[in-house]
Amino acid sequence: MKIASVVGARPQFIKISPLIRAIEEYNRLDSREKIEHLIIHTGQHYDYLMDRVFFEELGLPEPNYNLGVGSGSHNYQTAEILKRLEEVLLREKPDLVLVYGDTNSTLGGALAASKIRIPVGHVEAGLRSFNKNMAEEINRVITDHISDYLFCPTETAVKNLKREGIEKGVYLVGDVMYDAVLYSVEIAEKKRDDVLERISLKPKEYVLATIHRAENTDDTKRLFSIFSAFKMIASKGLKVVVPLHPRTKKSLHSLFQALEPLPSSLAIIDPLSYFEMLLIEKNARTILTDSGGVQKEAYWFRVPCVTLREETEWIETVESGWNRLAGCDPVQITELALDSWRGNEDFCSYGDGKASKRIVAILRQKL
Ligand code: UD1
Ligand code: UDP
């Protein structure tokens, strides 16, 4: 059986890692028919700190193909993936293409495969923000509607699909990112235990902030409001550390003058490796973010999270009390960041860390 995984953006390198381990384990334990697993990198992310660092740190095999698509508009990126991926899929003829999450690489992978009648499996199916202004929402909805296997992380995701008439091929498996966190955090503690010291952070005495969503970075007013909040928090004596996504770096250029002077306790740094990021999240007093993955990691580490958006797909994190939605209002963000609150310690969602093994078992049985 031959499976091809299509990945291209930072969180997808993390999502694929437990799947690779589950396939390796399956191949070790079951000698009847091995699974051949191809990794096809679209090239959507390409900077060392957005790409290679994850392959190196997580010990991922080299991608079998890198389509080298790079940056561009949504349509450019998706169209280039379609063109370049079709060639590879026609040559390799996999039994299934697996796509992950909701990026342009997800949509490109799913569409390219389904058009040439290769079955598609969507990992992280059924998520909805109900906001079609987000490119990711369009990517998710279309990907779900053309997928043959829909691997859902939550009951909510299963219900979302049912509401859209999708019931066949739907499996509630849990969240592969939880698999990744459970596996990685202990290793991170051994391998990267110097990261707090390196960035001059003391456990539970700093706020971690990440921001990269197009809705925030491409709207100057929103981006200014959000960075004004970071400044306000830093000026109250709490250190704020911001590992900066390259998209945000680009957008911030034109704002730096308006934001000056920046307090010395606001540390804008390069993106972190996954292991470093897990430790910085775990030890944060509060996390401010518009990232999907980071909201969940905050919840898994039981760190209060303020989401810099008006809605979230990961509603369980809000229901648990660990995540609060603040949009881009600087006063609200600052108040929540300075407040000490906690959510429900016993709340349990997103599976048991075995989502990837379930996916492999289902595919083995069905294909
Ligand atoms: C993409 C995904 C988003 C996901 C995020 C994860 C889409 C529509 N968006 O957003 O859902 O949350 O990845 O991080 O697929 N850039 C670099 N170096 C890189 C990559 C990007 O400089 O290695 C810069 C380029 O200027 C590029 C911009 O960042 O134009 C945006 O990159 P892109 O991949 O289009 O979207 P992301 O914002 O990264
Ligand atoms: N992440 C990382 N380094 C960083 C920022 C994020 O390793 O500097 C990890 C983070 O821990 C999470 C994933 O990247 O596992 C989230 O990716 P991102 O925020 O880029 O995208 P999203 O989850 O919003 O799609």
Tab-separated table of C-alpha atoms and ligand atoms in Angstrom:
chain	number	residue	atom	x	y	z
A	1	MET	CA	0.000	0.000	0.000
A	2	LYS	CA	1.356	3.379	-0.972
A	3	ILE	CA	0.298	6.552	0.854
A	4	ALA	CA	1.459	10.031	-0.143
A	5	SER	CA	1.346	12.816	2.454
A	6	VAL	CA	1.217	16.349	1.080
A	7	VAL	CA	2.631	18.962	3.461
A	8	GLY	CA	4.044	22.446	3.010
A	9	ALA	CA	3.522	24.737	6.008
A	10	ARG	CA	5.072	24.752	9.504
A	11	PRO	CA	2.219	23.096	11.424
A	12	GLN	CA	2.004	20.327	8.818
A	13	PHE	CA	5.585	19.225	9.499
A	14	ILE	CA	4.520	18.822	13.131
A	15	LYS	CA	1.237	17.044	12.267
A	16	ILE	CA	2.972	14.533	10.017
A	17	SER	CA	5.509	13.458	12.669
A	18	PRO	CA	3.216	11.148	14.741
A	19	LEU	CA	1.773	9.716	11.499
A	20	ILE	CA	5.274	8.773	10.363
A	21	ARG	CA	5.917	7.059	13.702
A	22	ALA	CA	2.587	5.221	13.533
A	23	ILE	CA	3.366	3.969	10.007
A	24	GLU	CA	6.855	2.870	11.076
A	25	GLU	CA	5.385	1.014	14.040
A	26	TYR	CA	2.789	-0.631	11.837
A	27	ASN	CA	5.484	-1.748	9.387
A	28	ARG	CA	7.556	-3.205	12.259
A	29	LEU	CA	4.653	-5.137	13.767
A	30	ASP	CA	2.844	-6.297	10.648
A	31	SER	CA	5.036	-7.862	8.024
A	32	ARG	CA	2.211	-8.939	5.656
A	33	GLU	CA	2.020	-5.757	3.681
A	34	LYS	CA	4.211	-2.777	4.389
A	35	ILE	CA	2.966	0.753	3.971
A	36	GLU	CA	5.137	2.805	1.662
A	37	HIS	CA	4.882	6.431	2.738
A	38	LEU	CA	5.890	9.230	0.368
A	39	ILE	CA	6.340	12.760	1.671
A	40	ILE	CA	5.554	15.470	-0.861
A	41	HIS	CA	6.562	18.958	0.298
A	42	THR	CA	4.834	21.697	-1.678
A	43	GLY	CA	7.494	24.274	-0.745
A	44	GLN	CA	4.888	26.696	0.649
A	45	HIS	CA	7.213	27.368	3.620
A	46	TYR	CA	10.925	27.402	2.895
A	47	ASP	CA	12.886	29.542	5.427
A	48	TYR	CA	15.115	27.400	7.626
A	49	LEU	CA	13.124	28.335	10.759
A	50	MET	CA	9.771	27.627	9.048
A	51	ASP	CA	10.793	24.369	7.403
A	52	ARG	CA	14.068	22.462	7.791
A	53	VAL	CA	14.386	22.986	11.511
A	54	PHE	CA	11.299	20.789	12.013
A	55	PHE	CA	12.623	17.979	9.815
A	56	GLU	CA	15.930	18.042	11.693
A	57	GLU	CA	14.531	18.334	15.204
A	58	LEU	CA	11.738	15.787	14.757
A	59	GLY	CA	14.001	13.418	12.797
A	60	LEU	CA	11.600	13.358	9.835
A	61	PRO	CA	12.741	11.616	6.647
A	62	GLU	CA	13.729	13.852	3.748
A	63	PRO	CA	10.703	14.634	1.565
A	64	ASN	CA	10.620	12.424	-1.542
A	65	TYR	CA	9.636	15.494	-3.553
A	66	ASN	CA	9.776	19.233	-2.986
A	67	LEU	CA	7.545	21.042	-5.471
A	68	GLY	CA	9.254	24.366	-4.703
A	69	VAL	CA	6.064	26.396	-5.022
A	70	GLY	CA	7.127	29.154	-2.600
A	71	SER	CA	5.139	32.281	-1.764
A	72	GLY	CA	2.468	34.020	-3.818
A	73	SER	CA	-1.216	34.826	-3.917
A	74	HIS	CA	-3.698	32.144	-2.856
A	75	ASN	CA	-4.609	31.337	-6.439
A	76	TYR	CA	-0.991	31.305	-7.622
A	77	GLN	CA	0.056	28.988	-4.790
A	78	THR	CA	-2.895	26.627	-5.209
A	79	ALA	CA	-2.590	26.519	-8.999
A	80	GLU	CA	1.157	25.816	-8.898
A	81	ILE	CA	0.573	23.007	-6.411
A	82	LEU	CA	-2.117	21.526	-8.676
A	83	LYS	CA	0.149	21.603	-11.736
A	84	ARG	CA	3.294	20.318	-10.101
A	85	LEU	CA	1.597	17.746	-7.870
A	86	GLU	CA	-0.407	16.176	-10.672
A	87	GLU	CA	2.825	15.129	-12.415
A	88	VAL	CA	4.145	13.479	-9.266
A	89	LEU	CA	0.868	11.732	-8.449
A	90	LEU	CA	0.531	10.367	-11.992
A	91	ARG	CA	4.073	8.999	-11.755
A	92	GLU	CA	3.803	7.554	-8.234
A	93	LYS	CA	0.178	6.347	-8.359
A	94	PRO	CA	-0.394	6.246	-4.581
A	95	ASP	CA	-3.425	4.405	-3.180
A	96	LEU	CA	-4.276	7.438	-1.065
A	97	VAL	CA	-3.223	11.051	-0.588
A	98	LEU	CA	-3.241	12.378	2.964
A	99	VAL	CA	-3.619	16.112	3.560
A	100	TYR	CA	-3.447	17.962	6.862
A	101	GLY	CA	-5.248	20.985	8.285
A	102	ASP	CA	-6.421	23.929	6.213
A	103	THR	CA	-3.615	25.601	4.276
A	104	ASN	CA	-3.290	26.151	0.546
A	105	SER	CA	-1.118	23.016	0.513
A	106	THR	CA	-4.068	21.093	1.996
A	107	LEU	CA	-6.476	22.292	-0.662
A	108	GLY	CA	-3.943	21.868	-3.492
A	109	GLY	CA	-3.153	18.317	-2.361
A	110	ALA	CA	-6.789	17.284	-1.996
A	111	LEU	CA	-7.909	18.833	-5.270
A	112	ALA	CA	-5.011	17.477	-7.335
A	113	ALA	CA	-5.615	13.947	-6.054
A	114	SER	CA	-9.401	13.960	-6.322
A	115	LYS	CA	-9.329	15.253	-9.913
A	116	ILE	CA	-7.344	12.198	-10.985
A	117	ARG	CA	-9.460	9.893	-8.808
A	118	ILE	CA	-6.942	9.122	-6.126
A	119	PRO	CA	-8.718	8.739	-2.749
A	120	VAL	CA	-8.085	11.571	-0.295
A	121	GLY	CA	-7.790	11.408	3.499
A	122	HIS	CA	-8.156	14.665	5.419
A	123	VAL	CA	-6.464	14.805	8.806
A	124	GLU	CA	-8.144	17.470	10.993
A	125	ALA	CA	-11.422	17.291	9.076
A	126	GLY	CA	-14.636	19.050	10.108
A	127	LEU	CA	-13.182	22.192	11.696
A	128	ARG	CA	-15.187	25.341	11.042
A	129	SER	CA	-14.848	29.000	11.968
A	130	PHE	CA	-17.983	29.860	9.958
A	131	ASN	CA	-16.054	32.836	8.609
A	132	LYS	CA	-15.578	32.617	4.853
A	133	ASN	CA	-13.309	35.678	4.884
A	134	MET	CA	-10.601	33.292	6.074
A	135	ALA	CA	-8.769	31.496	3.272
A	136	GLU	CA	-8.445	28.575	5.675
A	137	GLU	CA	-12.231	28.189	5.980
A	138	ILE	CA	-12.569	27.864	2.216
A	139	ASN	CA	-9.693	25.370	2.159
A	140	ARG	CA	-11.304	23.252	4.890
A	141	VAL	CA	-14.810	23.214	3.482
A	142	ILE	CA	-13.697	22.239	-0.024
A	143	THR	CA	-11.178	19.689	1.213
A	144	ASP	CA	-13.810	18.015	3.401
A	145	HIS	CA	-16.293	17.840	0.548
A	146	ILE	CA	-13.851	16.083	-1.787
A	147	SER	CA	-12.273	13.759	0.785
A	148	ASP	CA	-13.014	10.058	1.052
A	149	TYR	CA	-11.683	9.635	4.606
A	150	LEU	CA	-12.359	12.397	7.112
A	151	PHE	CA	-10.325	12.083	10.291
A	152	CYS	CA	-11.933	14.341	12.894
A	153	PRO	CA	-10.224	15.511	16.067
A	154	THR	CA	-13.443	16.244	17.987
A	155	GLU	CA	-17.159	15.456	18.256
A	156	THR	CA	-17.819	19.045	17.208
A	157	ALA	CA	-16.003	18.385	13.940
A	158	VAL	CA	-18.095	15.262	13.318
A	159	LYS	CA	-21.269	17.313	13.930
A	160	ASN	CA	-20.102	20.075	11.600
A	161	LEU	CA	-19.656	17.537	8.809
A	162	LYS	CA	-23.037	15.946	9.498
A	163	ARG	CA	-24.676	19.364	9.206
A	164	GLU	CA	-23.140	19.637	5.704
A	165	GLY	CA	-24.393	16.179	4.756
A	166	ILE	CA	-21.052	14.398	5.131
A	167	GLU	CA	-21.379	11.163	7.110
A	168	LYS	CA	-19.674	8.532	4.979
A	169	GLY	CA	-15.979	7.994	5.684
A	170	VAL	CA	-16.056	10.116	8.857
A	171	TYR	CA	-13.915	8.874	11.766
A	172	LEU	CA	-13.483	10.444	15.179
A	173	VAL	CA	-9.819	9.722	15.910
A	174	GLY	CA	-8.566	12.549	18.149
A	175	ASP	CA	-6.016	15.232	17.420
A	176	VAL	CA	-2.651	14.340	15.857
A	177	MET	CA	-1.155	17.509	17.366
A	178	TYR	CA	-1.889	16.078	20.807
A	179	ASP	CA	-0.018	12.916	19.776
A	180	ALA	CA	2.879	15.168	18.754
A	181	VAL	CA	2.899	17.150	22.024
A	182	LEU	CA	2.762	14.058	24.248
A	183	TYR	CA	5.652	12.486	22.369
A	184	SER	CA	7.778	15.617	22.080
A	185	VAL	CA	7.562	17.479	25.354
A	186	GLU	CA	9.793	15.123	27.361
A	187	ILE	CA	12.389	15.063	24.596
A	188	ALA	CA	12.197	18.860	24.423
A	189	GLU	CA	12.854	19.068	28.145
A	190	LYS	CA	16.029	17.020	27.727
A	191	LYS	CA	17.292	18.559	24.487
A	192	ARG	CA	16.318	22.225	24.758
A	193	ASP	CA	16.303	22.839	28.494
A	194	ASP	CA	18.441	25.969	28.021
A	195	VAL	CA	15.878	27.865	25.917
A	196	LEU	CA	14.333	29.954	28.725
A	197	GLU	CA	17.741	31.078	29.896
A	198	ARG	CA	18.815	31.866	26.340
A	199	ILE	CA	15.871	34.243	25.880
A	200	SER	CA	16.246	35.538	29.490
A	201	LEU	CA	12.848	34.255	30.627
A	202	LYS	CA	11.810	33.092	34.084
A	203	PRO	CA	9.085	30.407	34.372
A	204	LYS	CA	5.566	31.890	34.753
A	205	GLU	CA	6.881	35.473	34.640
A	206	TYR	CA	6.325	36.231	30.963
A	207	VAL	CA	3.642	36.372	28.307
A	208	LEU	CA	4.171	34.499	25.027
A	209	ALA	CA	2.564	36.020	21.927
A	210	THR	CA	2.313	34.722	18.357
A	211	ILE	CA	0.541	36.442	15.513
A	212	HIS	CA	0.394	35.475	11.843
A	213	ARG	CA	-3.224	35.233	10.659
A	214	ALA	CA	-3.761	37.251	7.444
A	215	GLU	CA	-6.854	38.901	9.006
A	216	ASN	CA	-4.535	40.430	11.644
A	217	THR	CA	-1.324	41.018	9.721
A	218	ASP	CA	-2.786	42.449	6.518
A	219	ASP	CA	-4.995	44.948	8.333
A	220	THR	CA	-2.737	47.766	9.556
A	221	LYS	CA	-5.235	48.968	12.169
A	222	ARG	CA	-5.650	45.528	13.688
A	223	LEU	CA	-1.918	44.851	13.689
A	224	PHE	CA	-1.251	48.229	15.316
A	225	SER	CA	-3.886	47.525	18.006
A	226	ILE	CA	-2.412	44.125	18.762
A	227	PHE	CA	1.158	45.409	19.052
A	228	SER	CA	-0.119	48.334	21.140
A	229	ALA	CA	-1.532	45.724	23.537
A	230	PHE	CA	1.848	43.959	23.666
A	231	LYS	CA	3.470	47.335	24.481
A	232	MET	CA	0.916	48.056	27.228
A	233	ILE	CA	1.490	44.663	28.846
A	234	ALA	CA	5.267	45.067	28.636
A	235	SER	CA	5.066	48.549	30.132
A	236	LYS	CA	3.293	47.057	33.201
A	237	GLY	CA	6.494	45.148	33.951
A	238	LEU	CA	5.638	41.775	32.428
A	239	LYS	CA	8.038	40.494	29.797
A	240	VAL	CA	6.347	39.796	26.443
A	241	VAL	CA	8.123	37.502	23.993
A	242	VAL	CA	7.004	37.383	20.354
A	243	PRO	CA	8.566	34.770	18.028
A	244	LEU	CA	7.786	36.521	14.781
A	245	HIS	CA	6.281	34.757	11.743
A	246	PRO	CA	7.868	36.028	8.470
A	247	ARG	CA	4.491	37.284	7.239
A	248	THR	CA	4.124	39.461	10.359
A	249	LYS	CA	7.715	40.653	10.074
A	250	LYS	CA	6.953	41.946	6.598
A	251	SER	CA	3.759	43.720	7.683
A	252	LEU	CA	5.377	45.225	10.785
A	253	HIS	CA	8.051	47.058	8.796
A	254	SER	CA	5.751	49.930	7.950
A	255	LEU	CA	4.433	50.124	11.528
A	256	PHE	CA	7.666	50.208	13.505
A	257	GLN	CA	7.919	53.990	13.457
A	258	ALA	CA	4.365	54.419	14.746
A	259	LEU	CA	4.971	51.839	17.465
A	260	GLU	CA	8.207	53.354	18.767
A	261	PRO	CA	9.485	53.534	21.436
A	262	LEU	CA	9.252	49.817	22.121
A	263	PRO	CA	9.821	48.877	25.790
A	264	SER	CA	12.883	46.699	26.414
A	265	SER	CA	10.631	44.059	28.020
A	266	LEU	CA	8.968	43.474	24.633
A	267	ALA	CA	11.228	40.901	22.967
A	268	ILE	CA	10.563	40.339	19.265
A	269	ILE	CA	12.569	37.284	18.244
A	270	ASP	CA	12.967	34.831	15.342
A	271	PRO	CA	10.552	31.908	15.057
A	272	LEU	CA	11.403	29.091	17.469
A	273	SER	CA	11.909	25.399	16.794
A	274	TYR	CA	9.032	23.132	17.873
A	275	PHE	CA	10.813	21.797	20.968
A	276	GLU	CA	11.787	25.322	22.019
A	277	MET	CA	8.251	26.533	21.410
A	278	LEU	CA	6.716	23.775	23.541
A	279	LEU	CA	8.934	24.723	26.494
A	280	ILE	CA	8.262	28.442	26.092
A	281	GLU	CA	4.517	27.712	25.974
A	282	LYS	CA	4.557	25.375	28.965
A	283	ASN	CA	6.378	27.894	31.149
A	284	ALA	CA	4.425	30.993	30.057
A	285	ARG	CA	2.152	32.820	32.479
A	286	THR	CA	-0.294	33.560	29.653
A	287	ILE	CA	-0.317	33.006	25.899
A	288	LEU	CA	-1.712	35.509	23.387
A	289	THR	CA	-2.187	34.079	19.913
A	290	ASP	CA	-4.151	33.843	16.688
A	291	SER	CA	-2.646	30.430	15.868
A	292	GLY	CA	-4.828	27.325	15.853
A	293	GLY	CA	-2.074	25.010	17.038
A	294	VAL	CA	-0.874	27.333	19.781
A	295	GLN	CA	-4.409	27.700	21.253
A	296	LYS	CA	-4.572	23.937	21.697
A	297	GLU	CA	-1.049	23.631	23.053
A	298	ALA	CA	-1.872	26.322	25.653
A	299	TYR	CA	-4.880	24.235	26.671
A	300	TRP	CA	-2.862	21.016	26.869
A	301	PHE	CA	-0.300	22.757	29.075
A	302	ARG	CA	-3.092	24.393	31.135
A	303	VAL	CA	-1.781	27.872	30.377
A	304	PRO	CA	-4.457	30.618	30.081
A	305	CYS	CA	-4.773	31.681	26.441
A	306	VAL	CA	-6.149	34.891	24.953
A	307	THR	CA	-7.100	34.412	21.314
A	308	LEU	CA	-6.610	37.494	19.152
A	309	ARG	CA	-9.574	36.717	16.937
A	310	GLU	CA	-13.351	37.063	17.111
A	311	GLU	CA	-13.991	33.335	16.728
A	312	THR	CA	-12.172	30.036	16.981
A	313	GLU	CA	-12.532	26.611	15.385
A	314	TRP	CA	-11.218	25.070	18.592
A	315	ILE	CA	-14.284	25.865	20.676
A	316	GLU	CA	-13.522	23.197	23.291
A	317	THR	CA	-10.592	25.300	24.483
A	318	VAL	CA	-13.065	28.128	25.192
A	319	GLU	CA	-15.644	25.810	26.778
A	320	SER	CA	-12.930	24.494	29.100
A	321	GLY	CA	-12.354	28.029	30.368
A	322	TRP	CA	-8.670	28.059	29.332
A	323	ASN	CA	-9.151	30.193	26.216
A	324	ARG	CA	-10.830	33.603	25.924
A	325	LEU	CA	-11.560	35.475	22.710
A	326	ALA	CA	-10.376	39.072	22.736
A	327	GLY	CA	-10.292	40.147	19.090
A	328	CYS	CA	-7.798	42.991	18.639
A	329	ASP	CA	-8.972	45.415	21.351
A	330	PRO	CA	-5.785	46.509	23.191
A	331	VAL	CA	-7.537	47.219	26.508
A	332	GLN	CA	-9.278	43.865	26.610
A	333	ILE	CA	-6.129	41.990	25.585
A	334	THR	CA	-4.106	43.796	28.251
A	335	GLU	CA	-6.689	43.188	30.990
A	336	LEU	CA	-6.902	39.487	30.194
A	337	ALA	CA	-3.129	39.141	29.984
A	338	LEU	CA	-2.615	40.772	33.385
A	339	ASP	CA	-5.521	38.991	35.072
A	340	SER	CA	-4.841	35.605	36.707
A	341	TRP	CA	-7.466	33.097	35.734
A	342	ARG	CA	-7.595	29.403	35.207
A	343	GLY	CA	-9.929	27.035	33.410
A	344	ASN	CA	-11.350	23.650	34.299
A	345	GLU	CA	-8.434	21.374	35.296
A	346	ASP	CA	-10.376	18.171	34.522
A	347	PHE	CA	-11.779	19.161	31.151
A	348	CYS	CA	-10.689	16.625	28.587
A	349	SER	CA	-10.887	16.896	24.817
A	350	TYR	CA	-8.877	16.189	21.644
A	351	GLY	CA	-8.369	12.469	22.194
A	352	ASP	CA	-5.817	10.364	24.013
A	353	GLY	CA	-2.637	10.814	22.008
A	354	LYS	CA	-3.360	7.827	19.735
A	355	ALA	CA	-5.049	9.581	16.809
A	356	SER	CA	-2.261	8.691	14.357
A	357	LYS	CA	-2.347	5.002	15.251
A	358	ARG	CA	-6.116	5.010	14.688
A	359	ILE	CA	-5.709	6.648	11.286
A	360	VAL	CA	-3.159	4.036	10.206
A	361	ALA	CA	-5.347	1.183	11.478
A	362	ILE	CA	-8.395	2.524	9.620
A	363	LEU	CA	-6.469	2.953	6.375
A	364	ARG	CA	-4.958	-0.521	6.665
A	365	GLN	CA	-8.411	-2.014	7.102
A	366	LYS	CA	-10.160	0.027	4.399
A	367	LEU	CA	-7.636	0.181	1.584
B	1	UD1	C1	0.034	29.653	6.090
B	1	UD1	C2	-1.401	29.157	6.073
B	1	UD1	C3	-2.027	29.332	7.453
B	1	UD1	C4	-1.155	28.662	8.514
B	1	UD1	C5	0.274	29.170	8.423
B	1	UD1	C6	1.147	28.416	9.366
B	1	UD1	C7	-2.592	29.440	3.944
B	1	UD1	C8	-3.628	30.228	3.224
B	1	UD1	N1	-2.203	29.924	5.138
B	1	UD1	O1	-0.005	31.040	6.365
B	1	UD1	O2	-3.302	28.728	7.475
B	1	UD1	O3	-1.696	28.971	9.768
B	1	UD1	O4	0.774	28.971	7.091
B	1	UD1	O5	2.291	29.111	9.702
B	1	UD1	O6	-2.144	28.441	3.466
B	1	UD1	N2	7.148	33.690	4.126
B	1	UD1	C9	8.516	33.728	4.242
B	1	UD1	N3	9.173	32.543	4.421
B	1	UD1	C10	8.543	31.342	4.481
B	1	UD1	C11	7.159	31.323	4.348
B	1	UD1	C12	6.474	32.509	4.171
B	1	UD1	O7	9.124	34.784	4.204
B	1	UD1	O8	9.214	30.304	4.646
B	1	UD1	C13	6.428	34.975	3.968
B	1	UD1	C14	6.228	35.359	2.524
B	1	UD1	O9	6.324	36.742	2.429
B	1	UD1	C15	4.792	34.945	2.265
B	1	UD1	C16	4.133	35.161	3.623
B	1	UD1	O10	5.136	34.850	4.571
B	1	UD1	O11	4.172	35.681	1.240
B	1	UD1	C17	2.903	34.314	3.860
B	1	UD1	O12	3.202	32.941	3.653
B	1	UD1	P1	2.056	31.906	3.207
B	1	UD1	O13	2.610	30.533	3.174
B	1	UD1	O14	1.372	32.394	2.013
B	1	UD1	O15	0.987	32.030	4.363
B	1	UD1	P2	1.188	31.996	5.938
B	1	UD1	O16	0.837	33.329	6.475
B	1	UD1	O17	2.498	31.411	6.289
B	2	UDP	N1	5.460	26.904	16.397
B	2	UDP	C1	6.831	26.740	16.436
B	2	UDP	N2	7.617	27.864	16.473
B	2	UDP	C2	7.111	29.115	16.473
B	2	UDP	C3	5.693	29.266	16.416
B	2	UDP	C4	4.903	28.141	16.362
B	2	UDP	O1	7.328	25.612	16.458
B	2	UDP	O2	7.882	30.075	16.524
B	2	UDP	C5	4.610	25.702	16.378
B	2	UDP	C6	3.560	25.670	17.465
B	2	UDP	O3	4.087	25.117	18.643
B	2	UDP	C7	2.474	24.809	16.836
B	2	UDP	C8	2.572	25.151	15.362
B	2	UDP	O4	3.869	25.728	15.162
B	2	UDP	O5	2.770	23.439	17.013
B	2	UDP	C9	1.519	26.141	14.981
B	2	UDP	O6	1.777	26.654	13.719
B	2	UDP	P1	1.272	28.077	13.236
B	2	UDP	O7	0.950	28.928	14.400
B	2	UDP	O8	2.280	28.564	12.267
B	2	UDP	O9	-0.021	27.702	12.389
B	2	UDP	P2	-1.529	27.310	12.742
B	2	UDP	O10	-1.541	26.287	13.807
B	2	UDP	O11	-2.232	28.574	13.132
B	2	UDP	O12	-2.051	26.824	11.441
